[in-house]
Structure formats: structure tokens, C-alpha cells
Amino acid sequence: ETGVTQTPRHLVMGMTNKKSLKCEQHLGHNAMYWYKQSAKKPLELMFVYNFKEQTENNSVPSRFSPECPNSSHLFLHLHTLQPEDSALYLCASSQDEGLLTDTQYFGPGTRLTVL
Amino acid sequence: TQLLEQSPQFLSIQEGENLTVYCNSSSVFSSLQWYRQEPGEGPVLLVTVVTGGEVKKLKRLTFQFGDARKDSSLHITAAQPGDTGLYLCAGSGGSNYKLTFGKGTLLTVNP
């Protein structure tokens, strides 16, 4: 248990569906992250939020829309996804963004399958 | 773009054996982290190294950061089935300290 929870753990959706992934951290951290983990590829940073403000959008397609209502919650809204978007989506948090030795704590991930 | 190459990609060994996995780059990193990810879970941080030539030990795991801060190794002594998992290295460098991850080494320790 890392203090970062993600729901749902598994999600199957069609290309025309709209769904949302949820992440919650109970660590009092100020920075939250979305990563994509695909088979045979390194973890890809998607978005970073620090004190609820988006500080990084790593050229992510607009069919992925993040939302950070407060420092404890992070959402990833999904719409009109493609089959190649199937992956494990990981949420992480850290005390602050940009500290040299800051530790990122990861949630268990949401396994997304797009049909 | 900073890239981290991890080798080997897959490793299957018997309980009790020793092993070393590697993380290499042509770029210099300010710090390097090793994570272990078990099936169905997110990565968990094992160690952070920041000084060239630094060696850190965590029970049966020994981590080394290269003198030039471009590479790192993880050595496991007397591997156990509980060591099974995906070992990821991640480097931080440049002005914004974002983490760059390698693809990982998938380790299987058979009883």
C-alpha cells in the first residue's frame, strides 16, 4: 500500500465511449502525475500537476483530458480512444515537483483495453 | 532526448544464484533511481543514487552509479523468488528533473 489509490483497476471501453480514471493520494503531496505504460516501451510521462496547476503536457493527444480539482485528486477523462491507447495507466504523487531526490509514489494502475 | 537502455530485457534464474542488471545511457543524469514493479502493481522505489561512483546496499541488493553518472548497475546476491518482478531504472537530469525511464528488466527467480 503506497498511499496512492486508483479506480477502476480494469476498464474495457469501446472507441466511442467516454470514461474517467480516478487517482487519490493520502500522502499530503503537492505534485501528481499520469504515466502510460505500454508493453515493450518505457513509462511515458503524460501530465504533471503541481499545487493543482498543470505544469507538463507531454504532447498528449486531446482525447486524453486531465483534471486536478485539488492536490489529493487527479482524473484522466477519456473519449474517442484508439486501440493503441490500450495500456496500464499509472498515477503517481510526490512531495513537490522538481526536487532532485524526490520520491514518486505510484498507484497500482488502471489496465485499460480499448476495443 | 535522454534515453536509458536496460539489459538484459529478460532474465530467468534459479533461487540462490547471483545476478547483475544494467542501465546505460549516453547522457549524464543528476540522479538515478531503481524501482521494482510486481505484477498488478505500480513501481516501488528501491533506491536513489546521486553521486558518481556511489554504491548503496539494501540487504541483498547492491546499487552502483557510474563515475560519469551515465550508467548504473543492480546486483542481487542469492536471489529469492520474492525478488521476481520488473526492475526499472529512471534518470533525472536537466533543468526540470523529470524522470526518464528505461524499458526494464523482467526478472524471474524460480524456486
Short mmCIF file of C-alpha atoms in Angstrom, two decimals:
data_model
loop_
_atom_site.label_atom_id
_atom_site.label_comp_id
_atom_site.label_asym_id
_atom_site.label_seq_id
_atom_site.Cartn_x
_atom_site.Cartn_y
_atom_site.Cartn_z
CA GLU A 1 0.00 0.00 0.00
CA THR A 2 1.74 3.15 -1.22
CA GLY A 3 -0.90 5.69 -0.21
CA VAL A 4 -1.98 6.21 -3.82
CA THR A 5 -5.18 4.56 -4.96
CA GLN A 6 -6.57 4.25 -8.48
CA THR A 7 -10.01 3.27 -9.72
CA PRO A 8 -11.07 1.36 -11.61
CA ARG A 9 -8.33 -1.26 -11.68
CA HIS A 10 -9.54 -2.62 -15.00
CA LEU A 11 -11.53 -0.90 -17.75
CA VAL A 12 -12.73 -2.10 -21.13
CA MET A 13 -14.23 0.52 -23.40
CA GLY A 14 -15.27 0.98 -26.98
CA MET A 15 -13.78 3.68 -29.18
CA THR A 16 -16.92 5.82 -28.90
CA ASN A 17 -17.22 5.63 -25.11
CA LYS A 18 -16.38 8.30 -22.56
CA LYS A 19 -14.84 7.17 -19.29
CA SER A 20 -12.75 8.61 -16.49
CA LEU A 21 -9.87 7.27 -14.42
CA LYS A 22 -9.53 8.41 -10.84
CA CYS A 23 -6.48 8.76 -8.64
CA GLU A 24 -6.36 9.74 -4.98
CA GLN A 25 -3.33 10.22 -2.76
CA HIS A 26 -3.37 10.21 1.02
CA LEU A 27 0.21 11.40 1.50
CA GLY A 28 -0.23 15.17 1.64
CA HIS A 29 1.80 15.61 -1.55
CA ASN A 30 1.63 18.63 -3.82
CA ALA A 31 2.56 17.07 -7.17
CA MET A 32 0.64 14.41 -9.11
CA TYR A 33 1.47 12.64 -12.35
CA TRP A 34 -0.13 10.49 -15.05
CA TYR A 35 2.06 7.91 -16.81
CA LYS A 36 1.30 5.44 -19.60
CA GLN A 37 2.96 2.01 -19.51
CA SER A 38 2.74 0.01 -22.74
CA ALA A 39 4.30 -3.35 -23.47
CA LYS A 40 7.90 -3.11 -24.67
CA LYS A 41 8.04 0.66 -24.14
CA PRO A 42 9.37 2.78 -21.27
CA LEU A 43 6.97 4.51 -18.93
CA GLU A 44 5.81 7.66 -20.66
CA LEU A 45 5.06 10.77 -18.64
CA MET A 46 1.76 12.27 -19.78
CA PHE A 47 0.81 15.08 -17.41
CA VAL A 48 2.13 16.75 -14.28
CA TYR A 49 0.21 18.86 -11.80
CA ASN A 50 1.82 20.89 -9.02
CA PHE A 51 -0.42 22.62 -6.49
CA LYS A 52 -3.37 21.87 -8.80
CA GLU A 53 -1.78 23.65 -11.76
CA GLN A 54 -0.78 21.71 -14.86
CA THR A 55 2.95 22.10 -15.39
CA GLU A 56 3.57 19.46 -18.04
CA ASN A 57 1.67 18.15 -21.05
CA ASN A 58 3.98 15.78 -22.83
CA SER A 59 2.40 16.15 -26.28
CA VAL A 60 -0.54 14.01 -25.27
CA PRO A 61 -3.46 13.74 -27.76
CA SER A 62 -6.53 15.76 -26.84
CA ARG A 63 -8.61 12.59 -26.44
CA PHE A 64 -6.93 12.43 -23.01
CA SER A 65 -8.07 15.25 -20.74
CA PRO A 66 -6.70 15.58 -17.20
CA GLU A 67 -8.37 17.31 -14.29
CA CYS A 68 -6.95 18.13 -10.87
CA PRO A 69 -9.63 19.64 -8.59
CA ASN A 70 -7.32 19.61 -5.55
CA SER A 71 -3.90 18.33 -4.54
CA SER A 72 -5.30 14.95 -3.45
CA HIS A 73 -7.29 14.02 -6.53
CA LEU A 74 -6.41 13.57 -10.18
CA PHE A 75 -8.64 12.44 -13.01
CA LEU A 76 -7.99 11.38 -16.58
CA HIS A 77 -11.00 11.78 -18.83
CA LEU A 78 -11.03 9.56 -21.89
CA HIS A 79 -13.05 9.95 -25.08
CA THR A 80 -12.90 8.51 -28.59
CA LEU A 81 -9.83 6.45 -27.78
CA GLN A 82 -7.98 4.20 -30.22
CA PRO A 83 -6.97 0.54 -29.72
CA GLU A 84 -3.32 1.65 -29.46
CA ASP A 85 -4.27 3.56 -26.32
CA SER A 86 -4.67 0.23 -24.52
CA ALA A 87 -2.10 0.24 -21.73
CA LEU A 88 -1.58 0.44 -17.98
CA TYR A 89 -2.19 3.99 -16.78
CA LEU A 90 -0.28 4.83 -13.64
CA CYS A 91 -0.81 7.71 -11.29
CA ALA A 92 1.97 8.93 -9.01
CA SER A 93 2.48 11.65 -6.45
CA SER A 94 5.47 13.34 -4.87
CA GLN A 95 6.01 15.97 -2.20
CA ASP A 96 6.81 18.61 -4.75
CA GLU A 97 7.71 18.72 -8.42
CA GLY A 98 11.28 19.13 -9.44
CA LEU A 99 13.19 18.07 -6.34
CA LEU A 100 16.35 16.19 -7.26
CA THR A 101 15.81 13.24 -4.96
CA ASP A 102 12.07 13.46 -4.51
CA THR A 103 10.35 10.10 -4.35
CA GLN A 104 7.39 9.39 -6.58
CA TYR A 105 4.82 7.03 -5.10
CA PHE A 106 2.87 5.08 -7.67
CA GLY A 107 -0.63 3.72 -7.54
CA PRO A 108 -1.44 0.19 -8.77
CA GLY A 109 -2.61 1.44 -12.15
CA THR A 110 -5.69 1.05 -14.32
CA ARG A 111 -5.43 -1.61 -17.01
CA LEU A 112 -7.27 -0.07 -19.98
CA THR A 113 -8.38 -2.05 -23.01
CA VAL A 114 -9.88 -0.19 -25.97
CA LEU A 115 -11.88 -2.36 -28.35
CA THR B 1 16.26 13.33 -25.68
CA GLN B 2 17.72 11.31 -22.83
CA LEU B 3 17.43 7.53 -23.26
CA LEU B 4 18.10 4.73 -20.78
CA GLU B 5 18.90 1.26 -22.09
CA GLN B 6 18.40 -1.63 -19.72
CA SER B 7 19.90 -5.07 -20.14
CA PRO B 8 19.13 -7.83 -20.20
CA GLN B 9 15.49 -7.40 -21.15
CA PHE B 10 14.56 -10.78 -19.60
CA LEU B 11 16.37 -12.88 -17.00
CA SER B 12 15.30 -16.22 -15.58
CA ILE B 13 17.43 -17.78 -12.86
CA GLN B 14 17.27 -20.34 -10.06
CA GLU B 15 16.91 -19.45 -6.42
CA GLY B 16 20.28 -18.82 -4.81
CA GLU B 17 22.03 -17.50 -7.91
CA ASN B 18 23.58 -14.06 -8.20
CA LEU B 19 22.73 -11.63 -10.97
CA THR B 20 23.50 -8.17 -12.29
CA VAL B 21 21.32 -5.95 -14.43
CA TYR B 22 22.45 -2.81 -16.16
CA CYS B 23 21.15 0.63 -17.02
CA ASN B 24 23.13 2.64 -19.56
CA SER B 25 22.88 5.99 -21.27
CA SER B 26 24.94 8.38 -23.34
CA SER B 27 23.54 11.24 -21.24
CA VAL B 28 24.61 12.43 -17.82
CA PHE B 29 21.98 12.25 -15.10
CA SER B 30 21.79 14.26 -11.91
CA SER B 31 20.31 11.28 -10.11
CA LEU B 32 19.23 7.77 -10.92
CA GLN B 33 16.53 5.69 -9.31
CA TRP B 34 15.77 1.97 -9.34
CA TYR B 35 12.22 0.70 -8.98
CA ARG B 36 10.71 -2.78 -8.73
CA GLN B 37 7.28 -3.42 -10.18
CA GLU B 38 5.38 -6.58 -9.30
CA PRO B 39 2.52 -7.92 -11.45
CA GLY B 40 -0.65 -5.90 -10.99
CA GLU B 41 1.09 -3.17 -9.04
CA GLY B 42 2.80 0.14 -9.67
CA PRO B 43 6.58 0.63 -9.42
CA VAL B 44 8.04 0.94 -5.93
CA LEU B 45 11.22 2.93 -5.35
CA LEU B 46 14.20 0.87 -4.15
CA VAL B 47 16.99 3.44 -4.13
CA THR B 48 18.16 6.83 -5.39
CA VAL B 49 21.82 7.48 -6.24
CA VAL B 50 23.13 10.97 -6.87
CA THR B 51 26.94 10.89 -6.66
CA GLY B 52 29.21 9.45 -9.35
CA GLY B 53 30.77 6.21 -8.10
CA GLU B 54 28.23 5.90 -5.30
CA VAL B 55 27.43 2.41 -4.01
CA LYS B 56 24.32 1.69 -1.94
CA LYS B 57 23.31 -1.58 -0.36
CA LEU B 58 19.82 -2.68 0.51
CA LYS B 59 20.05 -6.13 2.14
CA ARG B 60 20.99 -8.46 -0.77
CA LEU B 61 20.76 -5.69 -3.38
CA THR B 62 23.77 -3.56 -4.31
CA PHE B 63 23.35 -0.48 -6.48
CA GLN B 64 26.18 1.37 -8.16
CA PHE B 65 26.17 4.70 -10.01
CA GLY B 66 28.87 5.07 -12.63
CA ASP B 67 31.67 7.58 -12.11
CA ALA B 68 30.46 9.63 -15.07
CA ARG B 69 26.81 9.40 -13.89
CA LYS B 70 25.78 7.84 -17.22
CA ASP B 71 25.19 4.28 -16.09
CA SER B 72 24.16 2.15 -13.15
CA SER B 73 24.01 -1.46 -12.12
CA LEU B 74 21.96 -3.52 -9.72
CA HIS B 75 23.47 -6.69 -8.27
CA ILE B 76 21.37 -9.22 -6.37
CA THR B 77 23.07 -11.83 -4.22
CA ALA B 78 21.42 -15.18 -3.57
CA ALA B 79 18.22 -14.33 -5.41
CA GLN B 80 14.92 -15.44 -3.95
CA PRO B 81 11.51 -15.98 -5.60
CA GLY B 82 10.31 -12.83 -3.86
CA ASP B 83 12.79 -10.84 -5.98
CA THR B 84 10.74 -11.64 -9.08
CA GLY B 85 9.49 -8.52 -10.84
CA LEU B 86 10.22 -5.82 -13.38
CA TYR B 87 13.24 -3.72 -12.44
CA LEU B 88 13.12 -0.21 -13.82
CA CYS B 89 15.79 2.45 -13.79
CA ALA B 90 14.86 6.11 -14.10
CA GLY B 91 17.14 9.07 -14.53
CA SER B 92 16.61 12.68 -13.63
CA GLY B 93 18.56 15.49 -15.21
CA GLY B 94 18.41 18.81 -16.92
CA SER B 95 16.52 21.83 -15.67
CA ASN B 96 13.21 20.26 -14.73
CA TYR B 97 14.19 16.98 -13.08
CA LYS B 98 11.56 14.94 -14.94
CA LEU B 99 12.14 11.20 -14.75
CA THR B 100 13.19 9.28 -17.87
CA PHE B 101 12.52 5.56 -17.55
CA GLY B 102 14.17 2.56 -19.17
CA LYS B 103 12.08 -0.33 -20.52
CA GLY B 104 13.04 -2.53 -17.60
CA THR B 105 14.49 -5.97 -16.90
CA LEU B 106 11.93 -8.66 -16.19
CA LEU B 107 13.45 -10.97 -13.59
CA THR B 108 12.05 -14.39 -12.74
CA VAL B 109 13.56 -16.33 -9.86
CA ASN B 110 12.49 -19.96 -9.90
CA PRO B 111 12.26 -21.97 -6.65
#
